[in-house]
Amino acid sequence: MEKKRILIPLFSLFLAFSPVSPALADTVSLFDGSSYRGIITKQDENTVVLKTSSGEMAFQKGRVQRISFDDNDAKDQGPVRKVRKSRTYAHKEPLLACCVSGLIPGLGQLYNGDVTGGMLCLGSYCLSGLLAYTNSTITPDPNPPATGFATSYSLSSVAAVFWGLSFAIGLYSMFEAYNSAAEINSNLSDDEATLSRVLLSEGIRN
C-alpha cells in the first residue's frame, strides 16, 4: 500500500510534465465545434500540425477558428515580444548591401543597421588607405611626355601591405554585409511564422 501511495503521485507528476500532457497543451478549435489538444509542431500559410498523444494531426487553416496556448507555457512570451519588435525592421536586399559595401566599405553594414560594424569597416578602410598613400612615393618626371602622366609612382613594401589591407577590408565588408542581410531576412521569416501563430491564437486567421 505504501508503494502505491508513492507511485501514484509520481505518475501524476509525469503526466503533468509530459510533452503531450493535456495540462500543458495547445488547443485547436475548428469551425465545426470540435477541438483538439496537443503541441503545435509546425505551421505554414495553409496548415497547422498538432502533435497529440495518438499522433500528429494536420488541419487546414480554413477549418481553424482559434488556437489557444496554455498559460503555463512561458516560453511563448519571449517570441511574442521578439516578433512584435522585429516587425519594425525592414526587409533587406543582400545584393544591394554587398554592392554598396563594394563602393564604400562599411556602408552595407550601416544599411543593415549595424552602426558599430559599419563605422569599424569604414574607419579601418580609410586608415589603411591613408597609410598606404603616405608610404607611397610620387615624384615629378624630369622629362614629362607630351601626353600621359607627368609623375612617376613607386610602391614601397609598406605601402603594398596597407593597400592589400584596404582591399581585404573592402572584400570583408562586401561578404559580411551580404551574409548579414540574408540572416536578417531569415530571422524575419522565422518571426513572421511565430507572429502568424500568435495572431491565429487571438482569433485572426491569415
PDB file of C-alpha atoms in Angstrom:
ATOM      1  CA  MET A   1       0.000   0.000   0.000  1.00  0.00           C
ATOM      2  CA  GLU A   2       2.818   2.376   0.859  1.00  0.00           C
ATOM      3  CA  LYS A   3       4.410   1.659  -2.508  1.00  0.00           C
ATOM      4  CA  LYS A   4       1.191   2.553  -4.338  1.00  0.00           C
ATOM      5  CA  ARG A   5       0.950   5.861  -2.440  1.00  0.00           C
ATOM      6  CA  ILE A   6       4.389   6.780  -3.764  1.00  0.00           C
ATOM      7  CA  LEU A   7       3.852   5.614  -7.344  1.00  0.00           C
ATOM      8  CA  ILE A   8       0.544   7.408  -7.875  1.00  0.00           C
ATOM      9  CA  PRO A   9       1.925  10.940  -7.202  1.00  0.00           C
ATOM     10  CA  LEU A  10       4.961  10.166  -9.333  1.00  0.00           C
ATOM     11  CA  PHE A  11       2.773   9.003 -12.193  1.00  0.00           C
ATOM     12  CA  SER A  12       0.626  12.124 -11.913  1.00  0.00           C
ATOM     13  CA  LEU A  13       3.724  14.294 -11.964  1.00  0.00           C
ATOM     14  CA  PHE A  14       4.928  12.514 -15.092  1.00  0.00           C
ATOM     15  CA  LEU A  15       1.631  13.161 -16.846  1.00  0.00           C
ATOM     16  CA  ALA A  16       1.633  16.812 -15.844  1.00  0.00           C
ATOM     17  CA  PHE A  17       5.006  17.454 -17.456  1.00  0.00           C
ATOM     18  CA  SER A  18       4.685  15.095 -20.404  1.00  0.00           C
ATOM     19  CA  PRO A  19       5.130  16.871 -23.793  1.00  0.00           C
ATOM     20  CA  VAL A  20       1.619  15.861 -24.848  1.00  0.00           C
ATOM     21  CA  SER A  21       0.020  16.263 -21.450  1.00  0.00           C
ATOM     22  CA  PRO A  22      -3.405  17.995 -21.558  1.00  0.00           C
ATOM     23  CA  ALA A  23      -2.213  20.204 -18.691  1.00  0.00           C
ATOM     24  CA  LEU A  24       0.463  21.755 -20.866  1.00  0.00           C
ATOM     25  CA  ALA A  25      -1.189  21.527 -24.295  1.00  0.00           C
ATOM     26  CA  ASP A  26      -2.275  23.858 -27.077  1.00  0.00           C
ATOM     27  CA  THR A  27      -5.905  23.701 -28.183  1.00  0.00           C
ATOM     28  CA  VAL A  28      -7.008  23.866 -31.817  1.00  0.00           C
ATOM     29  CA  SER A  29     -10.692  24.782 -32.175  1.00  0.00           C
ATOM     30  CA  LEU A  30     -12.427  24.184 -35.510  1.00  0.00           C
ATOM     31  CA  PHE A  31     -15.462  25.892 -37.002  1.00  0.00           C
ATOM     32  CA  ASP A  32     -17.438  22.643 -36.763  1.00  0.00           C
ATOM     33  CA  GLY A  33     -17.277  22.901 -32.960  1.00  0.00           C
ATOM     34  CA  SER A  34     -14.659  20.223 -32.368  1.00  0.00           C
ATOM     35  CA  SER A  35     -11.381  20.902 -30.577  1.00  0.00           C
ATOM     36  CA  TYR A  36      -8.091  19.048 -30.207  1.00  0.00           C
ATOM     37  CA  ARG A  37      -5.344  19.334 -27.613  1.00  0.00           C
ATOM     38  CA  GLY A  38      -1.627  18.747 -28.099  1.00  0.00           C
ATOM     39  CA  ILE A  39       1.547  20.600 -29.032  1.00  0.00           C
ATOM     40  CA  ILE A  40       1.779  22.626 -32.245  1.00  0.00           C
ATOM     41  CA  THR A  41       4.937  21.475 -34.008  1.00  0.00           C
ATOM     42  CA  LYS A  42       4.599  23.195 -37.376  1.00  0.00           C
ATOM     43  CA  GLN A  43       2.605  25.878 -39.124  1.00  0.00           C
ATOM     44  CA  ASP A  44       2.728  27.403 -42.589  1.00  0.00           C
ATOM     45  CA  GLU A  45       0.379  29.573 -44.619  1.00  0.00           C
ATOM     46  CA  ASN A  46      -2.121  26.765 -45.167  1.00  0.00           C
ATOM     47  CA  THR A  47      -1.658  24.100 -42.497  1.00  0.00           C
ATOM     48  CA  VAL A  48      -1.370  23.689 -38.728  1.00  0.00           C
ATOM     49  CA  VAL A  49       0.247  20.474 -37.436  1.00  0.00           C
ATOM     50  CA  LEU A  50      -0.677  19.366 -33.907  1.00  0.00           C
ATOM     51  CA  LYS A  51       1.142  16.570 -32.059  1.00  0.00           C
ATOM     52  CA  THR A  52      -1.219  14.649 -29.790  1.00  0.00           C
ATOM     53  CA  SER A  53      -0.882  11.538 -27.655  1.00  0.00           C
ATOM     54  CA  SER A  54      -2.275   9.497 -30.565  1.00  0.00           C
ATOM     55  CA  GLY A  55      -0.001  11.021 -33.220  1.00  0.00           C
ATOM     56  CA  GLU A  56       0.256  14.103 -35.437  1.00  0.00           C
ATOM     57  CA  MET A  57      -2.819  15.757 -36.908  1.00  0.00           C
ATOM     58  CA  ALA A  58      -2.819  18.327 -39.726  1.00  0.00           C
ATOM     59  CA  PHE A  59      -5.554  20.958 -40.066  1.00  0.00           C
ATOM     60  CA  GLN A  60      -6.225  23.305 -42.953  1.00  0.00           C
ATOM     61  CA  LYS A  61      -6.281  26.890 -41.704  1.00  0.00           C
ATOM     62  CA  GLY A  62      -9.632  27.414 -43.361  1.00  0.00           C
ATOM     63  CA  ARG A  63     -11.099  24.971 -40.829  1.00  0.00           C
ATOM     64  CA  VAL A  64      -9.388  26.525 -37.800  1.00  0.00           C
ATOM     65  CA  GLN A  65     -11.372  29.061 -35.811  1.00  0.00           C
ATOM     66  CA  ARG A  66      -8.974  29.607 -32.942  1.00  0.00           C
ATOM     67  CA  ILE A  67      -5.768  28.347 -31.330  1.00  0.00           C
ATOM     68  CA  SER A  68      -5.342  28.708 -27.572  1.00  0.00           C
ATOM     69  CA  PHE A  69      -1.996  28.314 -25.845  1.00  0.00           C
ATOM     70  CA  ASP A  70      -1.595  27.111 -22.284  1.00  0.00           C
ATOM     71  CA  ASP A  71      -0.955  29.993 -19.872  1.00  0.00           C
ATOM     72  CA  ASN A  72       1.756  27.968 -18.163  1.00  0.00           C
ATOM     73  CA  ASP A  73       3.793  27.836 -21.355  1.00  0.00           C
ATOM     74  CA  ALA A  74       6.042  30.810 -20.540  1.00  0.00           C
ATOM     75  CA  LYS A  75       8.353  30.115 -23.471  1.00  0.00           C
ATOM     76  CA  ASP A  76       5.758  31.667 -25.809  1.00  0.00           C
ATOM     77  CA  GLN A  77       6.004  35.063 -24.136  1.00  0.00           C
ATOM     78  CA  GLY A  78       9.563  35.805 -25.303  1.00  0.00           C
ATOM     79  CA  PRO A  79       8.937  35.072 -29.009  1.00  0.00           C
ATOM     80  CA  VAL A  80       5.799  37.226 -28.950  1.00  0.00           C
ATOM     81  CA  ARG A  81       7.757  40.264 -27.772  1.00  0.00           C
ATOM     82  CA  LYS A  82      10.567  39.465 -30.199  1.00  0.00           C
ATOM     83  CA  VAL A  83       8.181  39.170 -33.149  1.00  0.00           C
ATOM     84  CA  ARG A  84       6.429  42.445 -32.456  1.00  0.00           C
ATOM     85  CA  LYS A  85       9.772  44.214 -32.064  1.00  0.00           C
ATOM     86  CA  SER A  86      11.269  42.669 -35.188  1.00  0.00           C
ATOM     87  CA  ARG A  87       8.412  43.926 -37.366  1.00  0.00           C
ATOM     88  CA  THR A  88       9.834  47.433 -37.002  1.00  0.00           C
ATOM     89  CA  TYR A  89      12.839  46.371 -39.103  1.00  0.00           C
ATOM     90  CA  ALA A  90      12.571  46.354 -42.895  1.00  0.00           C
ATOM     91  CA  HIS A  91      13.407  43.504 -45.231  1.00  0.00           C
ATOM     92  CA  LYS A  92      16.982  43.794 -46.523  1.00  0.00           C
ATOM     93  CA  GLU A  93      18.382  43.183 -50.005  1.00  0.00           C
ATOM     94  CA  PRO A  94      21.626  41.159 -49.670  1.00  0.00           C
ATOM     95  CA  LEU A  95      22.856  42.077 -53.152  1.00  0.00           C
ATOM     96  CA  LEU A  96      22.312  45.776 -52.506  1.00  0.00           C
ATOM     97  CA  ALA A  97      24.156  45.540 -49.182  1.00  0.00           C
ATOM     98  CA  CYS A  98      27.071  43.841 -50.947  1.00  0.00           C
ATOM     99  CA  CYS A  99      27.186  46.428 -53.758  1.00  0.00           C
ATOM    100  CA  VAL A 100      27.144  49.488 -51.516  1.00  0.00           C
ATOM    101  CA  SER A 101      29.935  47.952 -49.431  1.00  0.00           C
ATOM    102  CA  GLY A 102      31.861  47.490 -52.661  1.00  0.00           C
ATOM    103  CA  LEU A 103      31.550  51.211 -53.331  1.00  0.00           C
ATOM    104  CA  ILE A 104      32.256  52.339 -49.766  1.00  0.00           C
ATOM    105  CA  PRO A 105      33.305  49.647 -47.255  1.00  0.00           C
ATOM    106  CA  GLY A 106      31.088  49.786 -44.185  1.00  0.00           C
ATOM    107  CA  LEU A 107      28.095  51.248 -45.980  1.00  0.00           C
ATOM    108  CA  GLY A 108      26.489  47.822 -46.323  1.00  0.00           C
ATOM    109  CA  GLN A 109      26.759  47.283 -42.578  1.00  0.00           C
ATOM    110  CA  LEU A 110      25.114  50.655 -41.970  1.00  0.00           C
ATOM    111  CA  TYR A 111      22.356  49.681 -44.411  1.00  0.00           C
ATOM    112  CA  ASN A 112      21.771  46.531 -42.360  1.00  0.00           C
ATOM    113  CA  GLY A 113      21.536  48.561 -39.152  1.00  0.00           C
ATOM    114  CA  ASP A 114      24.958  47.555 -37.815  1.00  0.00           C
ATOM    115  CA  VAL A 115      26.301  51.014 -37.000  1.00  0.00           C
ATOM    116  CA  THR A 116      29.280  49.765 -34.983  1.00  0.00           C
ATOM    117  CA  GLY A 117      30.374  47.292 -37.648  1.00  0.00           C
ATOM    118  CA  GLY A 118      29.891  49.849 -40.395  1.00  0.00           C
ATOM    119  CA  MET A 119      31.959  52.502 -38.665  1.00  0.00           C
ATOM    120  CA  LEU A 120      34.726  49.990 -37.896  1.00  0.00           C
ATOM    121  CA  CYS A 121      34.913  48.863 -41.528  1.00  0.00           C
ATOM    122  CA  LEU A 122      34.819  52.409 -42.849  1.00  0.00           C
ATOM    123  CA  GLY A 123      37.374  53.689 -40.344  1.00  0.00           C
ATOM    124  CA  SER A 124      39.750  50.768 -40.913  1.00  0.00           C
ATOM    125  CA  TYR A 125      39.494  51.156 -44.673  1.00  0.00           C
ATOM    126  CA  CYS A 126      40.189  54.891 -44.566  1.00  0.00           C
ATOM    127  CA  LEU A 127      43.096  54.488 -42.137  1.00  0.00           C
ATOM    128  CA  SER A 128      44.778  51.723 -44.119  1.00  0.00           C
ATOM    129  CA  GLY A 129      44.289  53.672 -47.343  1.00  0.00           C
ATOM    130  CA  LEU A 130      45.810  56.785 -45.790  1.00  0.00           C
ATOM    131  CA  LEU A 131      48.823  54.825 -44.516  1.00  0.00           C
ATOM    132  CA  ALA A 132      49.248  53.214 -47.918  1.00  0.00           C
ATOM    133  CA  TYR A 133      49.176  56.601 -49.628  1.00  0.00           C
ATOM    134  CA  THR A 134      51.608  58.262 -47.205  1.00  0.00           C
ATOM    135  CA  ASN A 135      54.073  55.387 -47.608  1.00  0.00           C
ATOM    136  CA  SER A 136      53.987  55.627 -51.381  1.00  0.00           C
ATOM    137  CA  THR A 137      56.300  57.914 -53.326  1.00  0.00           C
ATOM    138  CA  ILE A 138      55.123  60.235 -56.050  1.00  0.00           C
ATOM    139  CA  THR A 139      57.879  62.208 -57.763  1.00  0.00           C
ATOM    140  CA  PRO A 140      57.796  64.641 -60.687  1.00  0.00           C
ATOM    141  CA  ASP A 141      59.013  63.270 -64.015  1.00  0.00           C
ATOM    142  CA  PRO A 142      62.036  65.345 -65.184  1.00  0.00           C
ATOM    143  CA  ASN A 143      61.142  64.603 -68.799  1.00  0.00           C
ATOM    144  CA  PRO A 144      57.367  64.660 -68.920  1.00  0.00           C
ATOM    145  CA  PRO A 145      55.839  63.123 -72.059  1.00  0.00           C
ATOM    146  CA  ALA A 146      53.645  65.115 -74.375  1.00  0.00           C
ATOM    147  CA  THR A 147      50.678  63.070 -73.252  1.00  0.00           C
ATOM    148  CA  GLY A 148      50.062  60.983 -70.167  1.00  0.00           C
ATOM    149  CA  PHE A 149      51.130  61.414 -66.552  1.00  0.00           C
ATOM    150  CA  ALA A 150      53.929  63.822 -65.684  1.00  0.00           C
ATOM    151  CA  THR A 151      54.783  61.956 -62.470  1.00  0.00           C
ATOM    152  CA  SER A 152      56.280  58.625 -61.580  1.00  0.00           C
ATOM    153  CA  TYR A 153      54.863  56.402 -58.862  1.00  0.00           C
ATOM    154  CA  SER A 154      56.871  53.947 -56.788  1.00  0.00           C
ATOM    155  CA  LEU A 155      55.261  51.450 -54.417  1.00  0.00           C
ATOM    156  CA  SER A 156      57.162  50.532 -51.261  1.00  0.00           C
ATOM    157  CA  SER A 157      56.661  47.224 -49.464  1.00  0.00           C
ATOM    158  CA  VAL A 158      54.973  49.010 -46.546  1.00  0.00           C
ATOM    159  CA  ALA A 159      52.568  50.748 -48.883  1.00  0.00           C
ATOM    160  CA  ALA A 160      51.840  47.466 -50.636  1.00  0.00           C
ATOM    161  CA  VAL A 161      50.862  45.895 -47.311  1.00  0.00           C
ATOM    162  CA  PHE A 162      48.450  48.703 -46.478  1.00  0.00           C
ATOM    163  CA  TRP A 163      46.958  48.729 -49.983  1.00  0.00           C
ATOM    164  CA  GLY A 164      46.415  44.984 -49.643  1.00  0.00           C
ATOM    165  CA  LEU A 165      44.833  45.509 -46.240  1.00  0.00           C
ATOM    166  CA  SER A 166      42.462  48.085 -47.698  1.00  0.00           C
ATOM    167  CA  PHE A 167      41.474  45.647 -50.423  1.00  0.00           C
ATOM    168  CA  ALA A 168      40.896  42.883 -47.856  1.00  0.00           C
ATOM    169  CA  ILE A 169      38.736  45.162 -45.697  1.00  0.00           C
ATOM    170  CA  GLY A 170      36.651  46.029 -48.735  1.00  0.00           C
ATOM    171  CA  LEU A 171      36.111  42.354 -49.594  1.00  0.00           C
ATOM    172  CA  TYR A 172      35.265  41.512 -45.989  1.00  0.00           C
ATOM    173  CA  SER A 173      32.734  44.333 -45.839  1.00  0.00           C
ATOM    174  CA  MET A 174      31.044  43.090 -49.023  1.00  0.00           C
ATOM    175  CA  PHE A 175      30.739  39.457 -47.937  1.00  0.00           C
ATOM    176  CA  GLU A 176      29.761  40.294 -44.362  1.00  0.00           C
ATOM    177  CA  ALA A 177      27.090  42.751 -45.495  1.00  0.00           C
ATOM    178  CA  TYR A 178      25.598  40.164 -47.862  1.00  0.00           C
ATOM    179  CA  ASN A 179      25.530  37.418 -45.229  1.00  0.00           C
ATOM    180  CA  SER A 180      24.195  39.758 -42.553  1.00  0.00           C
ATOM    181  CA  ALA A 181      21.318  40.906 -44.781  1.00  0.00           C
ATOM    182  CA  ALA A 182      20.458  37.290 -45.611  1.00  0.00           C
ATOM    183  CA  GLU A 183      20.491  36.392 -41.906  1.00  0.00           C
ATOM    184  CA  ILE A 184      18.214  39.336 -41.082  1.00  0.00           C
ATOM    185  CA  ASN A 185      15.719  38.140 -43.695  1.00  0.00           C
ATOM    186  CA  SER A 186      15.897  34.582 -42.351  1.00  0.00           C
ATOM    187  CA  ASN A 187      15.188  35.782 -38.814  1.00  0.00           C
ATOM    188  CA  LEU A 188      12.293  37.892 -40.055  1.00  0.00           C
ATOM    189  CA  SER A 189      10.834  34.847 -41.823  1.00  0.00           C
ATOM    190  CA  ASP A 190      11.036  32.817 -38.613  1.00  0.00           C
ATOM    191  CA  ASP A 191       9.471  35.665 -36.663  1.00  0.00           C
ATOM    192  CA  GLU A 192       6.663  36.010 -39.210  1.00  0.00           C
ATOM    193  CA  ALA A 193       5.834  32.334 -38.706  1.00  0.00           C
ATOM    194  CA  THR A 194       5.706  32.890 -34.953  1.00  0.00           C
ATOM    195  CA  LEU A 195       3.586  36.006 -35.413  1.00  0.00           C
ATOM    196  CA  SER A 196       1.195  34.070 -37.614  1.00  0.00           C
ATOM    197  CA  ARG A 197       0.803  31.598 -34.756  1.00  0.00           C
ATOM    198  CA  VAL A 198       0.208  34.407 -32.273  1.00  0.00           C
ATOM    199  CA  LEU A 199      -2.369  36.167 -34.449  1.00  0.00           C
ATOM    200  CA  LEU A 200      -4.162  32.911 -35.055  1.00  0.00           C
ATOM    201  CA  SER A 201      -4.317  32.339 -31.297  1.00  0.00           C
ATOM    202  CA  GLU A 202      -6.017  35.723 -30.972  1.00  0.00           C
ATOM    203  CA  GLY A 203      -8.714  34.721 -33.434  1.00  0.00           C
ATOM    204  CA  ILE A 204      -7.164  36.334 -36.522  1.00  0.00           C
ATOM    205  CA  ARG A 205      -6.589  33.988 -39.459  1.00  0.00           C
ATOM    206  CA  ASN A 206      -4.263  34.732 -42.390  1.00  0.00           C
TER     207      ASN A 206
END
